[in-house]
Coordinates of C-alpha atoms in Angstrom, one line a residue:
Chain A
M1 CA 173.4 43.8 91.1
K2 CA 177.2 44.3 91.3
F3 CA 177.0 47.3 89.0
L4 CA 174.3 48.9 91.1
E5 CA 176.5 48.3 94.2
A6 CA 179.4 49.9 92.5
V7 CA 177.3 52.9 91.5
R8 CA 176.0 53.2 95.2
L9 CA 179.5 53.1 96.3
A10 CA 180.7 55.7 94.0
L11 CA 177.8 58.1 95.0
S12 CA 178.7 57.8 98.6
S13 CA 182.3 58.5 98.1
L14 CA 181.6 61.4 95.7
W15 CA 179.0 62.8 98.1
S16 CA 181.6 62.6 101.1
N17 CA 183.9 65.0 99.0
R18 CA 181.0 67.1 97.5
L19 CA 183.1 70.3 97.0
R20 CA 186.0 68.5 95.4
S21 CA 183.7 66.5 93.2
F22 CA 182.0 69.7 92.0
L23 CA 185.3 71.4 91.3
T24 CA 186.4 68.5 89.4
V25 CA 183.6 68.3 87.0
I26 CA 183.5 71.9 86.2
G27 CA 184.8 71.0 82.7
N28 CA 182.1 68.8 82.1
V29 CA 179.6 71.1 83.3
V30 CA 180.8 73.8 81.0
A31 CA 181.0 71.3 78.0
V32 CA 177.4 70.0 78.4
L33 CA 176.2 73.5 79.2
S34 CA 177.5 75.0 76.0
V35 CA 176.2 72.0 74.0
V36 CA 172.7 72.3 75.4
V37 CA 172.6 76.2 75.2
V38 CA 174.3 76.6 71.8
V39 CA 172.2 74.0 70.2
S40 CA 169.0 75.3 71.5
V41 CA 169.9 78.8 70.4
I42 CA 170.8 77.6 67.1
Q43 CA 167.6 75.7 66.6
G44 CA 165.7 78.7 67.6
L45 CA 167.8 80.9 65.2
D46 CA 167.2 78.4 62.4
R47 CA 163.4 78.4 62.7
F48 CA 163.4 82.2 63.2
V49 CA 165.8 82.8 60.2
A50 CA 163.9 80.3 57.8
K51 CA 160.8 82.3 58.5
E52 CA 162.4 85.7 58.3
I53 CA 164.6 85.5 55.4
K54 CA 162.4 83.4 53.1
T55 CA 159.9 86.2 52.7
T56 CA 160.0 86.5 48.9
G57 CA 159.1 83.8 46.5
A58 CA 161.8 81.3 44.8
D59 CA 161.3 83.0 41.6
V60 CA 162.3 86.5 42.9
F61 CA 165.6 88.0 42.9
C62 CA 167.0 91.4 43.8
F63 CA 169.5 94.0 42.6
T64 CA 171.3 96.0 45.2
K65 CA 174.3 98.1 45.4
I66 CA 176.2 96.2 48.0
G67 CA 176.0 92.2 48.1
F68 CA 176.8 90.0 50.9
V69 CA 180.5 90.7 51.6
M70 CA 182.5 89.0 54.2
D71 CA 185.5 91.3 54.2
Y72 CA 186.0 95.0 55.0
E73 CA 187.9 96.0 51.9
E74 CA 185.4 94.3 49.6
F75 CA 182.6 96.2 51.5
M76 CA 184.5 99.6 51.1
R77 CA 184.9 98.7 47.4
Q78 CA 181.3 98.2 46.8
L79 CA 180.4 101.1 48.7
K80 CA 181.9 103.4 46.3
R81 CA 179.8 102.0 43.5
P82 CA 177.3 104.4 41.9
D83 CA 173.9 104.0 43.6
L84 CA 171.1 102.0 41.7
R85 CA 168.6 104.6 40.7
L86 CA 164.8 104.6 40.1
D87 CA 165.0 105.5 36.5
Q88 CA 167.3 102.4 35.8
A89 CA 164.6 100.2 37.2
E90 CA 162.0 102.0 35.1
Q91 CA 164.4 101.7 32.0
I92 CA 164.8 97.9 32.3
A93 CA 161.2 97.1 33.4
P94 CA 159.6 97.1 29.7
L95 CA 162.7 95.4 28.2
L96 CA 162.6 92.2 30.3
R97 CA 160.8 89.4 28.5
Q98 CA 161.8 86.6 30.9
S99 CA 160.4 88.6 34.0
E100 CA 157.1 89.9 35.0
V101 CA 157.3 92.3 37.4
V102 CA 160.0 94.7 38.4
V103 CA 159.8 96.6 41.7
P104 CA 162.0 99.4 43.0
R105 CA 162.3 99.8 46.7
L106 CA 163.8 102.6 48.7
D107 CA 164.2 102.1 52.5
R108 CA 164.2 105.0 55.1
E109 CA 164.0 105.1 58.7
L110 CA 161.4 107.5 60.3
S111 CA 159.6 108.2 63.4
V112 CA 155.9 107.4 63.1
R113 CA 153.2 109.1 65.2
Y114 CA 149.5 108.6 65.7
A115 CA 147.5 110.7 68.1
S116 CA 149.7 110.6 71.2
R117 CA 151.4 107.5 70.4
S118 CA 154.8 107.2 68.3
A119 CA 157.4 104.7 67.4
R120 CA 160.9 105.7 66.4
S121 CA 163.1 104.3 63.6
V122 CA 160.4 102.5 61.8
R123 CA 161.5 101.1 58.6
I124 CA 159.6 102.7 55.7
A125 CA 159.6 100.8 52.3
G126 CA 158.9 103.1 49.6
V127 CA 157.8 100.6 46.8
G128 CA 156.7 100.7 43.2
A129 CA 153.8 98.9 41.8
G130 CA 153.8 95.0 42.0
Y131 CA 155.4 95.0 45.6
D132 CA 152.7 92.7 46.8
R133 CA 153.7 90.1 44.1
V134 CA 157.4 89.9 44.9
A135 CA 156.9 89.4 48.6
D136 CA 154.4 87.4 50.5
L137 CA 152.3 90.2 52.1
P138 CA 148.6 89.0 52.9
L139 CA 146.3 91.7 54.1
A140 CA 144.5 91.6 57.4
A141 CA 142.3 94.4 56.4
G142 CA 141.9 97.1 53.6
R143 CA 143.8 96.9 50.5
H144 CA 147.3 97.3 48.8
L145 CA 148.8 100.4 47.4
G146 CA 147.2 100.9 44.0
E147 CA 149.2 101.7 40.8
L148 CA 147.5 105.1 40.4
E149 CA 148.4 105.8 44.0
I150 CA 151.9 105.0 43.3
E151 CA 152.2 107.1 40.1
G152 CA 150.3 109.8 41.8
R153 CA 152.6 110.2 44.7
E154 CA 149.6 109.8 46.9
A155 CA 150.4 109.8 50.8
V156 CA 148.9 106.4 51.5
A157 CA 150.5 103.6 53.7
V158 CA 150.0 99.9 54.4
V159 CA 151.0 99.1 57.8
G160 CA 152.5 95.9 59.5
D161 CA 150.6 94.4 62.3
G162 CA 153.2 95.3 64.7
I163 CA 152.9 99.2 63.9
R164 CA 149.0 98.6 64.2
E165 CA 149.4 97.2 67.6
K166 CA 151.8 99.8 68.8
L167 CA 150.0 102.8 67.5
F168 CA 146.5 102.0 67.3
L169 CA 145.8 99.6 70.1
N170 CA 142.3 98.3 69.6
E171 CA 141.3 101.1 67.2
D172 CA 140.6 100.4 63.5
P173 CA 143.5 102.0 61.6
L174 CA 141.8 102.0 58.2
G175 CA 141.4 105.7 56.9
R176 CA 143.3 107.1 59.9
S177 CA 146.1 109.5 59.4
I178 CA 149.4 108.9 60.6
R179 CA 152.6 111.0 60.5
L180 CA 155.7 109.6 59.0
G181 CA 158.4 112.1 59.8
R182 CA 156.7 115.3 58.9
Q183 CA 154.3 114.0 56.4
R184 CA 150.7 112.7 57.0
Y185 CA 149.8 109.4 55.5
R186 CA 146.4 107.7 55.4
V187 CA 146.3 104.1 56.3
I188 CA 144.7 102.1 53.6
G189 CA 145.7 98.5 54.6
V190 CA 147.1 96.3 57.3
I191 CA 149.1 93.3 56.7
E192 CA 148.6 90.1 58.6
K193 CA 150.5 89.2 61.6
R194 CA 153.4 87.1 60.8
G195 CA 154.9 86.7 64.2
G196 CA 158.4 87.2 63.3
T197 CA 160.3 88.5 66.4
M198 CA 163.4 90.3 65.5
D199 CA 163.3 94.0 65.1
E200 CA 163.2 94.4 61.6
S201 CA 160.5 91.8 61.0
R202 CA 157.7 92.5 58.5
D203 CA 155.3 93.4 61.1
D204 CA 157.2 96.6 61.9
Q205 CA 157.2 97.8 58.6
I206 CA 155.3 100.4 56.6
F207 CA 154.7 100.4 52.9
V208 CA 154.3 103.6 51.0
P209 CA 154.4 104.6 47.6
I210 CA 158.2 105.0 46.5
S211 CA 157.2 108.4 44.7
A212 CA 155.7 109.8 47.8
L213 CA 158.7 108.8 49.9
R214 CA 161.1 110.3 47.5
R215 CA 159.3 113.7 47.3
Q216 CA 159.3 113.6 51.2
A217 CA 162.7 112.4 51.9
G218 CA 164.6 113.1 48.8
G219 CA 165.9 110.7 46.0
R220 CA 169.1 110.2 47.6
G221 CA 170.5 106.8 48.4
S222 CA 170.5 103.5 46.3
I223 CA 167.4 101.8 45.7
D224 CA 166.8 97.9 45.6
I225 CA 165.3 96.5 42.4
Y226 CA 163.2 93.4 42.9
V227 CA 162.5 91.2 39.9
K228 CA 159.9 88.4 39.7
A229 CA 160.8 85.8 36.9
A230 CA 157.9 85.1 34.5
A231 CA 155.9 82.1 35.0
G232 CA 157.5 79.3 33.0
A233 CA 160.8 81.1 32.6
S234 CA 164.1 79.8 34.0
L235 CA 165.3 81.7 36.9
E236 CA 168.8 81.7 35.7
E237 CA 167.9 83.1 32.3
A238 CA 165.6 85.8 33.8
Q239 CA 168.6 86.8 36.1
E240 CA 171.0 86.9 33.1
E241 CA 168.7 89.1 31.0
A242 CA 167.9 91.4 33.9
S243 CA 171.6 91.8 34.7
L244 CA 172.5 92.5 31.1
Q245 CA 169.8 95.2 30.9
L246 CA 170.8 96.7 34.1
K247 CA 174.3 96.8 33.1
I248 CA 173.3 98.7 29.9
A249 CA 171.0 101.0 31.7
R250 CA 174.1 101.8 33.9
G251 CA 176.1 102.6 31.0
L252 CA 178.3 99.3 31.3
D253 CA 179.2 97.1 28.4
P254 CA 177.7 93.7 28.4
W255 CA 181.0 92.1 29.0
D256 CA 181.9 94.4 31.9
E257 CA 181.8 93.1 35.5
P258 CA 178.5 94.3 36.9
D259 CA 178.8 97.2 39.4
F260 CA 175.8 95.8 41.5
A261 CA 175.0 92.6 43.3
L262 CA 172.3 90.2 42.5
V263 CA 171.0 88.5 45.7
T264 CA 168.3 85.8 46.5
D265 CA 166.6 84.8 49.7
E266 CA 168.4 81.6 48.9
Q267 CA 171.8 83.1 49.1
A268 CA 170.9 84.8 52.1
Y269 CA 169.8 81.7 53.6
Q270 CA 172.9 80.0 52.5
L271 CA 175.0 82.7 54.1
Y272 CA 173.2 82.3 57.4
E273 CA 173.7 78.5 57.1
S274 CA 177.3 78.9 56.6
A275 CA 177.4 81.2 59.5
S276 CA 175.5 78.9 61.8
R277 CA 177.8 75.8 60.7
G278 CA 180.7 78.2 61.7
I279 CA 178.9 78.7 65.3
Y280 CA 178.5 74.7 65.3
G281 CA 182.3 74.4 64.5
L282 CA 183.2 76.8 67.5
L283 CA 180.9 74.9 69.6
V284 CA 182.7 71.8 68.7
G285 CA 186.0 73.5 69.6
V286 CA 184.8 74.9 72.9
V287 CA 183.1 71.6 74.0
S288 CA 186.3 69.3 73.0
L289 CA 188.4 71.6 75.0
S290 CA 186.4 71.7 77.8
L291 CA 186.1 67.9 77.8
L292 CA 189.7 67.5 77.4
I293 CA 190.4 69.8 80.4
G294 CA 187.6 68.4 82.3
G295 CA 188.9 64.9 81.5
I296 CA 192.4 65.5 82.7
V297 CA 191.0 67.0 86.0
I298 CA 189.0 63.9 86.4
M299 CA 191.9 61.7 85.8
N300 CA 194.0 63.8 88.2
I301 CA 191.5 63.6 91.0
M302 CA 191.0 59.9 90.4
L303 CA 194.7 59.5 90.9
V304 CA 194.5 61.3 94.0
A305 CA 191.5 59.0 95.1
V306 CA 193.5 56.0 94.4
T307 CA 196.4 57.4 96.4
E308 CA 194.3 58.3 99.3
R309 CA 192.4 54.9 99.2
T310 CA 195.4 52.7 98.8
R311 CA 194.7 51.0 102.0
E312 CA 191.0 50.4 101.1
I313 CA 192.3 48.8 97.8
G314 CA 194.6 46.6 99.8
I315 CA 191.7 45.6 101.9
R316 CA 189.6 44.8 99.1
K317 CA 192.3 42.7 97.3
A318 CA 193.1 40.7 100.6
I319 CA 189.4 39.7 100.8
G320 CA 189.3 38.5 97.3
A321 CA 188.8 41.5 94.8
R322 CA 190.3 40.7 91.4
R323 CA 192.0 43.3 89.3
Q324 CA 188.9 43.6 87.2
D325 CA 186.9 44.4 90.3
I326 CA 189.1 47.3 91.2
V327 CA 189.2 48.6 87.7
A328 CA 185.4 48.4 87.6
Q329 CA 185.0 50.2 90.9
F330 CA 187.2 53.0 90.0
L331 CA 185.9 53.3 86.5
V332 CA 182.3 53.5 87.6
E333 CA 183.4 56.2 90.0
A334 CA 184.9 58.2 87.4
V335 CA 181.9 57.8 85.1
V336 CA 179.3 58.6 87.9
L337 CA 181.5 61.7 88.7
A338 CA 181.6 62.8 85.0
F339 CA 178.0 61.9 84.5
F340 CA 176.9 64.2 87.4
G341 CA 178.9 66.9 86.0
G342 CA 176.9 66.4 82.9
L343 CA 173.6 66.4 84.7
L344 CA 174.6 69.6 86.3
G345 CA 175.5 71.0 82.8
V346 CA 172.1 70.0 81.5
G347 CA 170.4 71.6 84.4
L348 CA 172.3 74.9 83.9
G349 CA 171.9 74.6 80.0
V350 CA 168.1 74.3 80.5
V351 CA 168.0 77.5 82.6
G352 CA 170.3 79.3 80.1
A353 CA 168.1 78.4 77.3
L354 CA 165.0 79.5 79.1
L355 CA 166.6 82.8 79.9
V356 CA 167.6 83.1 76.1
A357 CA 164.1 82.5 75.1
K358 CA 162.7 85.0 77.7
L359 CA 165.2 87.6 77.2
T360 CA 165.9 87.7 73.6
P361 CA 163.6 87.3 70.5
L362 CA 165.0 84.0 69.8
P363 CA 162.6 81.1 70.2
A364 CA 165.4 78.9 71.9
S365 CA 164.2 75.7 73.2
V366 CA 166.1 72.8 74.6
Q367 CA 166.7 69.9 72.2
L368 CA 166.5 66.4 73.5
W369 CA 169.2 65.1 71.4
S370 CA 171.5 67.8 72.7
V371 CA 171.0 66.7 76.2
L372 CA 171.5 63.0 75.3
V373 CA 174.6 63.9 73.2
G374 CA 175.8 66.0 76.4
L375 CA 175.4 63.3 78.8
L376 CA 177.0 60.6 76.6
L377 CA 180.1 62.9 75.9
A378 CA 180.4 63.7 79.7
S379 CA 180.2 60.0 80.6
S380 CA 182.6 59.0 77.8
V381 CA 185.1 61.3 79.2
G382 CA 184.8 59.8 82.6
L383 CA 185.1 56.5 81.1
F384 CA 188.3 57.4 79.0
F385 CA 190.0 59.4 81.6
G386 CA 189.3 57.1 84.4
I387 CA 191.0 54.0 82.6
Y388 CA 194.5 55.0 83.6
P389 CA 193.7 55.8 87.3
A390 CA 191.7 52.5 87.6
H391 CA 194.3 50.6 86.0
R392 CA 196.9 52.0 88.5
A393 CA 194.7 51.2 91.3
S394 CA 194.2 47.5 90.2
R395 CA 197.9 47.0 89.9
L396 CA 198.6 47.7 93.4
A397 CA 200.4 44.8 95.3
P398 CA 198.0 43.8 98.1
I399 CA 200.7 43.7 100.9
E400 CA 202.2 47.2 99.9
A401 CA 198.6 48.6 99.7
L402 CA 197.7 47.1 103.2
R403 CA 200.7 48.8 104.5
A404 CA 199.7 52.2 103.5
E405 CA 198.3 55.0 105.9
G406 CA 194.6 55.5 106.3
Chain B
M1 CA 190.4 20.5 95.0
T2 CA 189.2 17.9 97.3
P3 CA 192.0 16.6 99.2
Q4 CA 191.7 13.5 101.4
S5 CA 191.0 14.4 105.1
D6 CA 194.4 13.1 106.3
S7 CA 196.4 15.4 103.9
P8 CA 197.4 18.6 105.7
L9 CA 195.4 21.7 104.8
L10 CA 198.5 23.7 104.3
L11 CA 201.9 22.3 103.3
M12 CA 205.0 24.3 102.9
E13 CA 208.1 22.7 101.4
E14 CA 211.5 24.5 101.3
I15 CA 210.0 27.9 101.3
S16 CA 212.2 30.8 100.9
K17 CA 211.5 34.3 100.4
V18 CA 214.3 36.9 99.2
Y19 CA 214.0 40.5 99.0
R20 CA 216.4 42.7 97.0
V21 CA 217.5 45.8 98.9
G22 CA 219.9 47.5 96.6
Q23 CA 222.7 45.2 95.6
E24 CA 222.1 42.9 98.6
E25 CA 219.7 39.8 98.9
V26 CA 217.9 39.7 102.1
Y27 CA 216.4 36.4 103.1
A28 CA 213.0 36.9 105.0
L29 CA 212.6 33.2 104.9
R30 CA 215.2 30.3 104.4
S31 CA 213.9 26.9 103.3
V32 CA 210.9 26.6 105.7
S33 CA 209.0 23.6 105.7
L34 CA 205.9 23.0 107.7
A35 CA 202.3 21.4 107.6
I36 CA 199.1 22.6 109.4
G37 CA 196.1 20.1 109.5
R38 CA 192.5 20.9 109.5
N39 CA 190.9 22.1 112.6
E40 CA 194.3 22.9 114.1
Y41 CA 194.7 26.1 116.1
V42 CA 198.3 27.3 115.6
A43 CA 200.2 30.3 116.6
I44 CA 203.3 31.6 114.7
M45 CA 205.6 33.5 117.0
G46 CA 208.8 35.4 116.7
P47 CA 210.5 38.7 117.3
S48 CA 210.2 41.4 114.6
G49 CA 212.7 40.6 111.8
S50 CA 212.1 36.8 112.3
G51 CA 210.1 36.4 109.1
K52 CA 206.8 36.3 110.9
S53 CA 205.1 39.0 108.5
T54 CA 206.4 37.4 105.4
M55 CA 205.0 34.1 106.7
M56 CA 201.7 35.4 107.4
N57 CA 201.7 37.1 103.8
L58 CA 202.7 33.8 102.3
I59 CA 200.2 31.7 104.2
G60 CA 197.6 34.3 103.2
C61 CA 198.4 34.1 99.5
L62 CA 199.1 38.0 99.7
D63 CA 202.6 37.2 98.3
T64 CA 204.4 34.3 96.6
P65 CA 207.4 32.6 97.6
S66 CA 210.8 33.1 95.7
S67 CA 211.3 29.4 95.9
G68 CA 209.7 26.1 97.3
R69 CA 206.4 24.7 97.2
Y70 CA 203.1 25.9 99.0
L71 CA 199.8 23.7 99.0
L72 CA 196.8 25.1 100.2
A73 CA 193.7 23.0 100.2
G74 CA 195.4 21.0 97.7
R75 CA 196.3 23.7 95.2
A76 CA 199.9 24.7 94.3
V77 CA 199.9 28.3 95.3
Q78 CA 203.2 29.4 93.8
E79 CA 201.8 28.5 90.3
L80 CA 198.8 30.9 90.6
D81 CA 198.4 34.2 88.8
E82 CA 197.1 37.3 90.5
D83 CA 193.5 36.8 89.9
E84 CA 193.6 33.1 90.9
L85 CA 195.4 34.3 94.0
A86 CA 192.6 36.6 94.7
A87 CA 189.9 34.0 94.1
I88 CA 191.9 31.7 96.7
R89 CA 192.1 34.6 99.2
N90 CA 188.4 34.9 98.8
R91 CA 187.5 31.4 99.1
E92 CA 190.0 29.7 101.3
I93 CA 191.2 32.5 103.8
G94 CA 189.6 34.8 106.3
F95 CA 191.7 37.5 107.4
V96 CA 191.7 39.2 110.7
F97 CA 194.1 42.1 111.0
Q98 CA 195.7 44.1 113.9
T99 CA 194.2 47.3 112.7
F100 CA 190.7 45.6 111.8
N101 CA 191.1 47.0 108.2
L102 CA 187.2 47.7 107.8
L103 CA 186.0 50.1 105.1
P104 CA 185.1 53.3 107.0
R105 CA 182.2 54.3 104.8
S106 CA 180.4 51.0 104.9
T107 CA 178.3 49.7 107.8
A108 CA 179.2 46.6 109.7
A109 CA 177.0 44.6 107.5
G110 CA 178.3 46.2 104.3
N111 CA 181.8 45.1 105.4
V112 CA 180.9 41.6 106.0
E113 CA 179.1 41.3 102.9
L114 CA 182.0 42.6 100.9
P115 CA 183.9 39.1 100.2
L116 CA 180.6 37.8 99.2
I117 CA 180.0 40.3 96.5
Y118 CA 183.6 39.6 95.0
R119 CA 182.5 35.9 95.0
G120 CA 179.5 36.8 93.0
L121 CA 176.8 35.4 95.3
P122 CA 173.1 36.6 94.8
A123 CA 171.9 39.2 97.1
A124 CA 169.4 37.0 99.0
E125 CA 172.2 34.4 99.7
R126 CA 174.5 37.3 100.8
K127 CA 172.1 38.8 103.2
R128 CA 171.4 35.2 104.8
R129 CA 175.1 34.7 105.1
V130 CA 175.8 38.2 106.6
A131 CA 173.1 38.0 109.2
G132 CA 174.5 34.5 110.2
A133 CA 178.0 35.7 110.4
I134 CA 177.1 38.8 112.3
A135 CA 174.8 36.8 114.9
R136 CA 177.8 34.3 115.4
V137 CA 180.0 37.4 116.6
G138 CA 177.2 38.8 118.7
L139 CA 176.8 42.0 116.8
S140 CA 173.1 41.8 115.2
D141 CA 172.1 44.9 117.0
R142 CA 175.0 46.8 115.6
A143 CA 174.9 45.7 111.8
T144 CA 174.0 49.0 110.4
H145 CA 176.5 50.9 112.4
R146 CA 179.6 52.2 110.7
P147 CA 183.1 51.3 112.2
N148 CA 183.6 54.6 113.8
Q149 CA 180.3 54.1 115.8
L150 CA 181.9 50.8 117.3
S151 CA 184.4 50.1 119.9
G152 CA 187.6 48.6 119.0
G153 CA 186.3 45.1 120.3
Q154 CA 183.4 45.4 118.2
R155 CA 185.1 46.3 115.2
Q156 CA 187.5 43.3 115.5
R157 CA 184.4 41.2 115.9
V158 CA 182.9 42.7 112.6
A159 CA 186.4 41.8 111.1
I160 CA 185.9 38.2 112.3
A161 CA 182.5 38.0 111.0
R162 CA 183.8 39.2 107.6
A163 CA 186.4 36.5 107.9
L164 CA 184.0 33.7 108.8
V165 CA 181.2 34.7 106.3
T166 CA 182.9 32.9 103.3
E167 CA 183.2 29.7 105.2
P168 CA 187.0 29.6 104.4
S169 CA 189.3 26.7 105.1
L170 CA 191.5 28.9 107.3
I171 CA 191.2 31.9 109.6
L172 CA 194.4 33.8 109.6
A173 CA 194.8 36.5 112.2
D174 CA 197.7 38.8 112.4
E175 CA 198.1 40.2 115.9
P176 CA 194.4 40.4 116.4
T177 CA 194.6 41.7 119.9
G178 CA 197.5 44.2 119.3
N179 CA 195.2 47.3 119.3
L180 CA 193.0 46.3 122.1
D181 CA 193.1 46.4 125.8
T182 CA 193.6 43.2 127.8
A183 CA 190.1 42.5 128.6
T184 CA 188.8 43.0 125.1
G185 CA 191.6 41.0 123.7
E186 CA 190.8 38.2 125.9
E187 CA 187.2 38.5 124.7
I188 CA 188.5 38.3 121.0
L189 CA 190.7 35.4 121.7
R190 CA 187.6 33.6 123.3
A191 CA 185.9 34.1 120.0
F192 CA 189.0 32.5 118.1
A193 CA 188.8 29.5 120.5
E194 CA 185.1 29.2 119.8
I195 CA 185.6 29.3 116.2
H196 CA 188.2 26.8 116.5
R197 CA 185.7 24.4 118.5
G198 CA 183.4 25.0 115.7
G199 CA 185.8 23.0 113.3
N200 CA 187.7 26.0 111.8
T201 CA 191.4 26.0 111.3
V202 CA 193.0 29.0 113.0
V203 CA 196.5 30.4 112.5
L204 CA 197.4 33.4 114.7
V205 CA 200.5 35.3 114.1
T206 CA 201.7 37.3 117.2
H207 CA 204.8 38.3 119.3
E208 CA 202.9 37.9 122.6
E209 CA 203.5 34.7 124.5
D210 CA 200.1 35.2 126.4
V211 CA 198.4 35.4 123.2
A212 CA 200.1 32.4 121.7
R213 CA 199.3 30.1 124.7
H214 CA 195.6 30.1 123.7
A215 CA 196.7 28.1 120.5
Q216 CA 197.2 24.3 120.6
R217 CA 200.6 24.5 118.9
I218 CA 203.3 27.3 118.7
I219 CA 205.7 27.6 115.8
R220 CA 208.6 30.0 116.7
L221 CA 210.4 31.7 113.9
R222 CA 213.8 33.2 114.3
D223 CA 216.0 34.8 111.4
G224 CA 213.9 33.2 108.6
R225 CA 213.9 29.7 110.0
V226 CA 211.6 27.7 112.2
E227 CA 213.3 27.7 115.6
S228 CA 210.7 25.4 117.3
D229 CA 207.3 23.8 116.7
S230 CA 205.6 22.2 119.6
A231 CA 202.4 21.6 121.2
V232 CA 201.4 24.0 124.0

């Protein structure tokens, strides 16, 4: 009862100083806003990335020229490595006993046309036989590239659902001829829609025989080599064996450092996770700083309020307010102030998250826990930084306070 | 806590109050002794610098004496800590100030209710008592007005209602007519007379002879001592 009374009083005194109250809590607004938006974006990113990165099976690994490098010099060093070549993939394939599939892949970006419609910079994956076994590529229609088509450099293509949608609208693409760059390809399959939303999602890819793509676009550029460990084999042993054979194929000795990188989806995911942890770290920093600044501003304004209302404090003391009553009054006021800053932050944060979800491909959605954490943090700041002003107010001597102006 | 009815409500023995001003000690009150019984109507008078304000602060338990003994309703005030003083102000004393000292953002009823909130009474009980006190000063139709919507006389009556609502042993008024015109001042003084007739003890601090004459007894202070103490 007394608490509600204090809240009512606090609200009316904050309302009578609306602009000042608003300016006072900007720190809290920013802090809670950041919590709500960043958490919603990262949660969206998490879901997105988990779906997007984990496309291959857990038993698949990939050799590539440049691995996940975090610094520029290392990147430049790896850039000078000799390319991975198709013949190296072909050379190691029959030698691997721990693995069952070796698939070379060469990526190009080409514009794609069908009738009057076109799409620019589409990722064309030139792949070897078995590509549908190292990645999860369920068909919606038609069939996958056949071994003979791949060997025979035939101009056939399996398109992602995004490409189908863009170029064919409601038409059936099977058997139609599309142009990849200058070359015509016949569509023989469509991959099921996966719903990834980033630009390079599977839905926007086209798979063609690597041989055909090389003939059309040249053999230059490093390929990636996907390897699937044999059923029952240990992934580690399969990786070791394949690395060794690739070193030999590339003219290295077995004890040399490899001049290529071995990557897995798991690694990619870990890389992402460490990056998102970094963002969370940054969030903690931003939030702590805005809360600290916000808290100091709140403390300052509460000290001003105590000075302005010295007379009021005197009156309250004269008619029987104890120290704890005065402390409670000013603490409640500080917490209510801070809490409303938090609410404002939540409101703006929800708007922010909705905007992110609408304007970017990230499925950002507001997390209830981030709202609660934000409000809790904001209120705690009010409580903590309200202690000193409230204490000051409670210690005013009643006769001095009654003598004050106002 | 329950003194016999013949013991005085307020008893001061050898009360002194010393302030330090720089190196000097200034006596605001020098060894003052006095007693005020229940249902007395007393005016405390004196020119400025006589110790009148200090006396009022001590009687009102807003301040404690430097030496001497002060018994209010049987309790030794000089031994109380800050919160006990707050409690005694809340229960035993009803203040009426020259400048009214109402909270500007609260309504008349809100102002009157405040001491009851600090006493911790339940809402229904508070409501009942507030209505009674406001009716007693004739402001029932103004209960929801804020101080700035009321005239000076009405504000002072709200303050009187606030003083009465706790049913204190002592109504302590400090120049209650000082900010009012003569007619309104008279009206307020009639209100005090009525309160006194209703059985309350009233102590009125003033420097105006006309005002003091409304009391039954006048205590005159000069230079921190009691100069005279006589019935009107």
